């Protein structure tokens, strides 16, 4: 049985800049995994441009956060959205999918001087199953691609060649050996959840 990481997810995670218009933001809302991919792209790019930092308000320090108005200015300046409305909608979708939240959970995302934080940066993403599953898949993806020859290979089935695929058995063996799962049964459960969420997909043609 051959399986592969979902190629569209791989390709999107490797990109730094995206352009999103209002119509595309509304389409994004229909696929929760695409929402997490867009959120992780933004988080990494915002860290790279130092938009995420420790900030103070009324003598209280808030770690790893960003200003709503500042990130909207940045998205427009870097031409990653076509309007402030699209930027607000994008972050509200991220908020609705538990990828972003107000530092004290008292304010929805707004084009204003409020502090917000990615849940990946304060580790609260683990409180939400879909978000936790996405980052579990991302961790697995990153580990697989640091040592591709052990598990990921070009394989043939019914005279069809598949690049960067793995067999179910080899992946389970590797996950247990690398302590990514406590047991083979737990590894199998994790992989079935990733498959059900389309983070990995079956490589066999019909």
Backbone as a ProteinNet text record, in pm:
[ID]
protein_1_A
[PRIMARY]
XXXXXXXXXXXXXXXXXXXXXXXXXXXXXXXXXXXXXXXXXXXXXXXXXXXXXXXXXXXXXXXXXXXXXXXXXXXXXXXXXXXXXXXXXXXXXXXXXXXXXXXXXXXXXXXXXXXXXXXXXXXXXXXXXXXXXXXXXXXXXXXXXXXXXXXXXXXXXXXXXXXXXXXXXXXXXXXXXXXXXXXXXXXXXXXXXXXXXXXXXXXXXX
[TERTIARY]
84.8	0	87.9	75.1	156.9	75.6	137.5	71.3	167.5	113	200.5	146	235.7	190.1	116.6	13.8	-66.7	21.4	42.4	137.6	100.1	-29	-66.5	-29	-38.9	-0.1	150.3	228.2	373.5	412.8	358	398.2	362.9	243.6	203.5	289.4	326.6	407.2	546.8	594.4	728.2	731.2	615.3	608.8	606.4	671.4	674.2	567.6	540.7	449	327.7	211.9	90	12.1	-73.4	-161.9	-303.9	-379	-515.8	-609.4	-707.9	-810.4	-934.5	-1031.8	-1149.3	-1221.5	-1234.1	-1301.2	-1226.4	-1091.8	-1011.8	-1017.4	-1028.9	-1042.9	-1170.4	-1279.6	-1405.8	-1400.1	-1326.5	-1308.7	-1222.9	-1122.8	-1033.1	-1111.5	-1216.1	-1294.7	-1360.1	-1367.2	-1436.4	-1347.5	-1217.4	-1125.6	-1036.5	-1061.5	-990.3	-840.9	-796.9	-653.4	-585.5	-652.4	-597.3	-587	-681.1	-675.2	-549.4	-520.7	-402.4	-274	-273.6	-155.6	-131.3	-237.8	-224.7	-177.8	-232.8	-192.9	-47.5	0.1	140.3	233.1	194.1	271	285.4	174	175.7	259	243.2	318	469	515.2	658.4	707.2	628.3	667.4	667.8	570.8	564.7	680	719	838.6	962.1	973.4	1090	1100.3	985.9	984.4	967.3	983	981.2	850.2	740	611.7	563.1	615.8	578.1	689	653.8	755.1	689.7	771.5	720.1	676.3	557	503.3	447.4	444.7	396.3	272.5	183.7	67.4	32.3	28.5	-2	84.8	213.3	315.6	305.5	223.8	212.9	281.5	367.1	436.6	361.9	335	269.6	372	399.9	503.2	449.6	536.9	509.7	374.6	350.8	222.9	243.1	133.4	139.4	19.8	31.8	-75.3	-163.6	-295.4	-387.3	-364.3	-358.5	-342.3	-207.8	-104.5	29.8	38.9	-22.9	-14.5	-96.4	-206.1	-282.5	-201.9	-135.3	-46.7	60	118.1	224.4	172.6	54.4	-3.3	-27.5	-75.2	-99.3	32.2	127.4	255.6	329.8	321.9	389.4	302.6	186.5	95.7	50.1	21.3	-28.1	-180.3	-242.9	-388.9	-421.9	-546.2	-583.7	-661.2	-692.8	-768.1	-760.4	-789.7	-793.4	-907.5	-1017.3	-1129.8	-1086.7	-1010.8	-964.5	-871.4	-785.6	-693.6	-769.4	-869.6	-950.8	-1023.1	-1082.3	-1155.8	-1062.5	-941.1	-843.6	-814.5	-787.5	-753.3	-873.9	-991.5	-1110.3	-1136.8	-1105.5	-1116.2	-1013	-891.1	-789	-834.5	-898.8	-950.2	-1061.3	-1153.1	-1263.9	-1214.7	-1098.6	-1041.5	-936.5	-935.4	-848.4	-699.5	-662.3	-520.7	-464.1	-550.8	-512.8	-613	-566.7	-661.1	-607.8	-697.6	-660.4	-584.3	-485.8	-398.3	-474	-587.4	-667.1	-806.3	-820.6	-945.3	-1066.4	-1046.9	-1156.2	-1195.2	-1130.4	-1154.2	-1139.9	-1238.6	-1221.9	-1120.7	-1067.2	-964	-1020.8	-943.9	-987.9	-868.9	-898.3	-798.2	-772.9	-705.2	-689.7	-566.1	-541.9	-421.6	-446	-487.5	-504.2	-396.2	-361.1	-258.9	-324.2	-266	-312	-193.1	-223.6	-115.7	-157.4	-62	-86.1	-82.7	-176.9	-180.7	-57.1	6.8	132	240	235.3	337.9	316.3	195.5	175.2	132.3	142	116.8	-27.6	-120	-259.7	-330.8	-260.4	-322.4	-359.7	-290.2	-316.3	-452.3	-517.6	-651	-759	-721.1	-818.3	-774.8	-860.3	-822	-774.5	-846.1	-807.2	-671.5	-651	-523.2	-410.7	-435.7	-334.5	-298.4	-397.7	-374.1	-290.8	-318.9	-240.5	-93.1	-63.6	76.1	142.4	63.3	117.8	162.5	78.8	114.9	235.2	241.5	354.5	485	479.5	597.8	644.1	549	581.1	642.9	584.2	635.6	780	806.5	942.1	1043.3	1005.9	1096.7	1121.8	1017.4	1032.4	1128.2	1119.9	1201.2	1342.5	1375.9	1515.5	1593.4	1524.8	1589.5	1503.6	1492.2	1395.7	1422.6	1547.8	1577	1534	1508.8	1469	1325.1	1238.4	1095.7	1040.9	1073.2	1020.9	1104.7	1038.5	1108.8	1019	1081.1	1002.8	964.8	835.9	787.2	695.8	688.9	603	494.5	376.3	264.9	179.5	156	80.3	139.3	274.7	350.2	333.8	291	281.3	382.4	466.2	568.1	514.7	542.6	501.9	626.8	645.2	760	726.1	827.7	816.2	697.3	688.5	579.9	638.1	551.7	594.3	491.8	535.1	438.4	387.1	265.1	208.6	294.6	342.2	422.2	553.1	622.8	751.7	734.4	624	600	574.3	493.5	465.9	592.5	674.9	802.6	888.9	897.5	982.2	929.9	798.7	741.3	769.4	760.3	788.7	937.2	1023.1	1168.8	1217.7	1152.1	1192.9	1118.6	1042.3	968.1	865.9	811.2	703.4	567.4	567.3	447.9	493.5	415.8	454.5	439.2	351.8	329.6	286.2	290.1	247.7	98.5	20.4	-123.1	-149.7	-73.5	-89.9	-43.9	63.4	109.8	3.4	-58.5	-164.7	-283.2	-319.8	-430.2	-398.7	-274.7	-234	-243	-192.6	-191.4	-332.9	-421.4	-560.3	-628.2	-595.4	-650.1	-595.7	-466.2	-405.7	-464.6	-491	-551.4	-694	-768.5	-907.4	-916.3	-812.5	-811.3	-741.7	-701	-639.1	-500.5	-435.6	-298.3	-203.3	-235	-169	-278.8	-239.8	-342.1	-289.7	-380.8	-347.1	-288.8	-180.2	-111.7	-152.5	-241.1	-280	-390.7	-374.4	-479.8	-590	-707.3	-821	-810.2
-119.4	0	123.7	206.2	326.9	447.6	537.5	660.9	775.2	898.1	1014.2	1131	1225.3	1349.6	1426.7	1496.8	1570.5	1676.5	1668.9	1755.7	1903.2	1935.2	2076.1	2134.2	2056.7	2104.8	2124.8	2031.9	2046.5	2174.3	2194.4	2307.1	2438.8	2446.7	2571.5	2602.8	2504.3	2530	2577.8	2547.7	2588.1	2730.1	2794.3	2928.3	3030.8	3145.6	3252	3357.8	3390.1	3497.7	3445.6	3495	3458.7	3586.5	3585.3	3698.3	3648.7	3714.2	3672.3	3788.8	3767.3	3869.1	3828.1	3915.1	3891.7	3762.3	3734.7	3613.1	3489.2	3492	3376.6	3356.1	3462.7	3450.2	3374.6	3407.7	3339.3	3192.3	3159.8	3020.8	2945.7	3016.5	2956.3	2904.1	2972.9	2938.2	2800.5	2744.9	2618.4	2496.4	2515.6	2404	2432.6	2364.2	2399.5	2372.2	2271.2	2246.9	2358.1	2412.9	2527.4	2649.5	2662.9	2772.1	2759.5	2639.2	2619.8	2642.2	2601.4	2623.4	2773	2847.1	2991.7	3056.3	3009.8	3064.2	3037.9	2917.6	2885.7	2963.1	2981.2	3065.8	3206.1	3263.4	3398.4	3406.8	3309.1	3310.5	3312.8	3227.6	3220.6	3349.4	3403.3	3527.9	3645.8	3647.5	3755.7	3748.3	3628.1	3614.3	3664.1	3628.1	3667.9	3819.7	3888.1	4034.1	4104.2	4028	4082.5	4152.7	4106.7	4161.3	4098.2	3980	3909.7	3929.3	3986.1	4017.2	4030.1	4052.6	4078.7	4225.6	4250.1	4386.4	4416.2	4543.8	4584.2	4671.4	4654.7	4740.3	4750.4	4874	4898.7	4812	4813.8	4744.5	4591.7	4540.2	4395.6	4358.5	4258.4	4212.1	4094.1	4103.8	3996.4	3939.5	3811.3	3749.9	3708.2	3711.7	3658.5	3700.2	3829.5	3877.8	3983.7	4023.4	4122.9	4216.2	4333.1	4431	4409.9	4415.3	4397.4	4497.8	4626.4	4730	4716.7	4677.8	4667.1	4553	4438.4	4325.3	4352.1	4428.3	4463.9	4558.3	4656.6	4745.4	4664.1	4567.5	4484	4398.4	4339.9	4257.6	4340.3	4462.7	4549.7	4597.1	4636.1	4684.2	4575.4	4450.5	4339.1	4277	4337.6	4297.4	4151.6	4111.6	3976.2	3972.2	4089.4	4099.9	4221.1	4227.7	4338.4	4448.4	4428.5	4531	4505.1	4606.4	4589.3	4493.8	4500.9	4410.9	4264.9	4234.2	4096.7	4053.2	4144.8	4112.1	4082	4165.1	4141.8	4008.4	3982.6	3856.9	3737.4	3748.2	3639.7	3607.1	3709.5	3682.9	3641.2	3683.3	3634.8	3487.2	3446.3	3304	3224.3	3275.4	3209.1	3201.6	3306.4	3312.1	3208.4	3200.7	3104.8	2960.8	2936.9	2802.4	2780.1	2868.8	2853.5	2853.7	2929.1	2944.8	3072.5	3170.8	3302.1	3340.4	3415.4	3465.1	3592.1	3667.9	3786.1	3739.1	3815.9	3769.9	3738.4	3804.4	3771.5	3720.1	3683.3	3626.6	3715.7	3847.4	3940.8	4024.6	4003.3	4089.2	4009.2	4018.8	3955.4	4036.8	3975.9	4045.8	4173.8	4283.3	4413.7	4492.1	4583.5	4673.8	4785.5	4748.2	4840.7	4800.3	4873.2	4851.1	4749.6	4631	4520	4415.7	4341.7	4237.9	4102.7	4032.1	3898.2	3804.3	3675	3575.6	3451.5	3391.5	3261.2	3155.2	3063.7	2958.6	2869.2	2861	2784.9	2849.2	2981.4	3053.1	3048.2	3016.3	3002.6	2861.2	2769.2	2625.7	2594.6	2687.9	2658.4	2587	2568.1	2496.7	2354.2	2297.1	2158.3	2141.8	2253.9	2246.8	2218.5	2222.8	2209.1	2097	1997.6	1875.3	1898.4	1979.2	2001.2	2068.9	2171.9	2243.3	2152	2074.3	1980.5	1878.6	1830.1	1731.2	1789.2	1914.5	1978	1985.6	2029.7	2043.8	1907.2	1807.7	1671.7	1627.3	1654.7	1621.5	1701.1	1828.2	1912.4	1862.5	1821.6	1766.8	1638.9	1553.1	1429.2	1459.3	1553.1	1594.1	1643	1731	1785.3	1676.5	1582.8	1473.8	1381.4	1349.8	1260.6	1319.1	1449.6	1511.4	1543.6	1523.7	1537	1408.7	1297.4	1169.8	1092.2	1145.1	1089.8	947.1	904.6	772.1	658.4	688.9	582.9	538.3	632.5	600.1	644.5	767.3	822.7	774.9	716.6	665.6	676.5	658.8	641.3	494.1	468.4	330.9	309.5	185.3	150.4	54.1	75.6	-14.3	-19	-139.3	-156.1	-72.2	-72.5	-3.5	148.7	200.9	346	385.8	486.4	532.1	647.6	641.4	746.5	799.7	932.8	995.5	1029.7	1021.1	1062.7	999	867.6	795.6	699.1	646.6	551.3	440.8	326	219.6	237.9	194.9	206.5	136.4	17.2	-60.3	10.4	63.5	128.4	255.2	326.8	448.3	414.2	312.7	273.6	227.6	146.5	101.9	221.4	318.9	436.9	522.8	542.4	624.7	565.9	434.8	369.9	378.4	352.1	355.6	494.9	598.8	737.4	798	715.4	758.3	867.9	865.3	956.4	899.4	774.7	709.6	606.3	588.5	496.5	349.9	324.7	187.6	187.9	71.4	58.4	91.4	52.6	81	230.6	302.1	447	515	463.8	517.7	498.4	380.4	351.3	445.6	470.2	561.9	702.3	749.1	882.6	892.8	791.1	794.3	789.9	715.9	712.3	847	917.4	1051.5	1148.2	1137.4	1223	1193.1	1067.3	1027.3	1080.5	1071.5	1117.9	1269.2	1340.1	1486.5	1531.1	1434.6	1463.3	1527.1	1507.5	1554.2	1457.8	1329.4	1232.5	1171.5	1118.2	1056.5	928.8	850.8	720.7	739.6	669.4	688.2	596.1	502.5	405.2	461.2	440.8	481.9	378.4	419.5	327.8	230.7
0	0	0	-101.6	-110.3	-68.8	6.6	47.4	26.2	25.3	6.7	86.2	118.7	176.9	69.1	108.1	11.8	-53.2	-185.2	-252.3	-242	-250.8	-243.7	-108.6	-1.7	131.2	138	81.3	79.5	8.9	-112.3	-194.5	-127.9	-67.9	-5.4	116.3	193.1	311.4	275.2	154.9	114.3	60.1	41.4	-13.8	98.4	74.6	174.2	149	20.4	-10.5	-87.7	-51.6	-122.3	-147.3	-249.5	-273.7	-255.2	-171.9	-142.3	-168.1	-255.1	-271.8	-193.2	-191	-107.4	-144.3	-273.8	-318.6	-270.9	-279.5	-237.6	-87	-11	134	167.1	99.6	124.9	86	-20.9	-61.2	40.2	95.9	194.7	314.5	351.1	468.8	457.6	336.3	315.3	342.7	358.1	378.5	498.3	610.8	733.7	725	646.7	634.6	556.6	454.2	382.1	473.5	565.4	663	748	797.2	881	802.3	674.6	590.9	572.3	539.2	523.2	653.5	766.2	895.2	926.8	897.6	925.9	833	706.6	615.6	673.2	715	769.1	896.1	984.1	1110.9	1085.3	995.2	965.6	900.9	807.6	740.8	838.5	930.4	1027.9	1126.7	1164.9	1249.8	1175.1	1047.2	967.9	955.6	951.1	939.8	1074	1182.1	1319	1356.9	1299.1	1340.9	1471	1500.7	1623	1725.4	1840.3	1940.9	2077.7	2178.8	2313.7	2318.4	2367.8	2371.5	2510.4	2543.4	2675.7	2664.5	2761.9	2773.8	2921.2	2972.9	3113.9	3205.6	3177.7	3258	3252	3161.5	3143	3012	3016.4	2896.3	2835.6	2707.2	2632.7	2534.5	2547.5	2464.2	2328	2229.8	2094.8	2039.4	2032.9	1983.1	1874.7	1812.2	1705.3	1715.8	1654.1	1652.4	1530.3	1549.8	1438.8	1327.5	1360.5	1258.6	1188.1	1261.8	1204.3	1103.8	1134.8	1042.7	916.4	927.6	808.3	719.9	780.2	703.5	630.6	699.7	643	527.1	543	436.2	310.3	327.1	211.8	149.4	233.6	182.8	106.8	156.8	89.6	-20.2	-43.9	-152.4	-140.2	-18	4.5	12.9	24.5	15.8	-71.2	-117.4	-205.8	-134.4	-5.9	66.8	216.8	294.7	440.4	477.7	403.4	428.8	413.8	307.7	286.4	399.1	446.1	555.6	684.2	714.5	835.2	824.1	707.8	687.7	702.3	647.9	658.8	804.3	885	1024.8	1107.4	1068.3	1140.8	1109.7	985.9	952.8	1033	1043.2	1125.2	1270.7	1316.1	1453.1	1473.5	1376.5	1385.3	1384.9	1323	1317.6	1427.3	1526.2	1644.6	1611.5	1508.2	1475.6	1536.2	1558.3	1611	1718.5	1818.4	1920.2	1984.4	2043.4	2121.6	2245.2	2289.2	2397.8	2526.8	2546.9	2665.2	2626.5	2497.7	2446.4	2473	2462.8	2490.7	2369.4	2255.7	2140.6	2011.6	1922.9	1792	1712	1607.6	1530.9	1470.4	1485.2	1436.6	1382.5	1295.3	1237.6	1338.4	1447.6	1560	1640.3	1749.6	1829.3	1940.6	1900.5	1994	1967.6	2073.3	2061.6	2032.4	1936.1	1901.1	1896.9	1899.3	1904.2	1825.9	1755.8	1695.5	1805.4	1801.3	1903.8	1898	1782.9	1774.4	1861.4	1877	1953.3	2103.5	2147.7	2292.6	2331.9	2233.1	2256.8	2295.2	2273.8	2305.7	2190.8	2077.2	1965.2	2003.8	2101.6	2141	2208.6	2242.1	2301	2196.7	2067.9	1959.9	1866.7	1847.3	1777.1	1634.8	1555.3	1415.9	1405.6	1489.5	1487.3	1532.1	1636.5	1686.8	1579.7	1507.3	1402.4	1289.6	1252.8	1147	1184.9	1307	1347	1369.5	1402	1409.3	1269.9	1168.9	1031.6	983.9	1022.2	982.8	1044.5	1170.6	1235.7	1166.4	1132.1	1062.1	926.4	854.9	723.5	734.1	830.1	845	877.7	963.6	998.8	880.1	804.6	689.2	586.1	565	461.1	506.4	632.7	675.5	648.9	632	602.8	502.3	380	284.7	240.2	237	183.2	274.6	399.8	492.5	469.8	440	426.3	290.9	251.3	125.6	7.2	-89.8	-207.3	-329.2	-445.5	-567.4	-575.4	-586.3	-588	-708.5	-751.6	-864.5	-820.9	-875.5	-850.6	-975.8	-1027.3	-1152.1	-1265	-1270.5	-1374.5	-1369.6	-1256.8	-1236.1	-1130.1	-1159.2	-1064.7	-980.8	-849.6	-756.6	-687	-690.8	-624.5	-480	-395	-253.8	-185	-194.7	-128.3	-25.6	57.9	159.9	168.1	211.4	239.3	381.4	405	538.7	641.9	610	704.6	738.1	635.6	661.7	744.1	719.9	798.2	944.3	971.1	1108.8	1179.7	1110.2	1168.4	1205.9	1113.5	1134.7	1249	1256.9	1363.9	1501	1513.5	1642.1	1673.4	1573	1593.8	1630.8	1575.2	1601.5	1720.5	1792.7	1912.3	1880.9	1759.1	1723.8	1765	1806.5	1860.4	1962.4	2067.8	2174	2133.2	2036.9	1993.5	1847.3	1786.8	1648.1	1633.9	1731.5	1727.7	1733.4	1816.5	1825.7	1697.2	1636	1508.5	1401.8	1401.2	1305.6	1324.3	1448.8	1477.7	1429.2	1455.5	1409.6	1257.9	1189.2	1042.7	985.6	1048.1	1001	1018.3	1126.3	1145.8	1040.7	1009.6	907.3	770.2	743.8	616.9	606.4	713.5	713.2	692.5	734.7	719.8	591	507.7	379	392.7	507.6	524.4	455.3	461.9	375.1	287.9	172.9	89	26.8	-22.7	-78.6	-217.3	-246.4	-372.8	-482.6	-454.6	-555.1	-644.2	-772.6	-864.5	-869	-907.7	-912	-1027.8
[MASK]
++++++++++++++++++++++++++++++++++++++++++++++++++++++++++++++++++++++++++++++++++++++++++++++++++++++++++++++++++++++++++++++++++++++++++++++++++++++++++++++++++++++++++++++++++++++++++++++++++++++++++++++

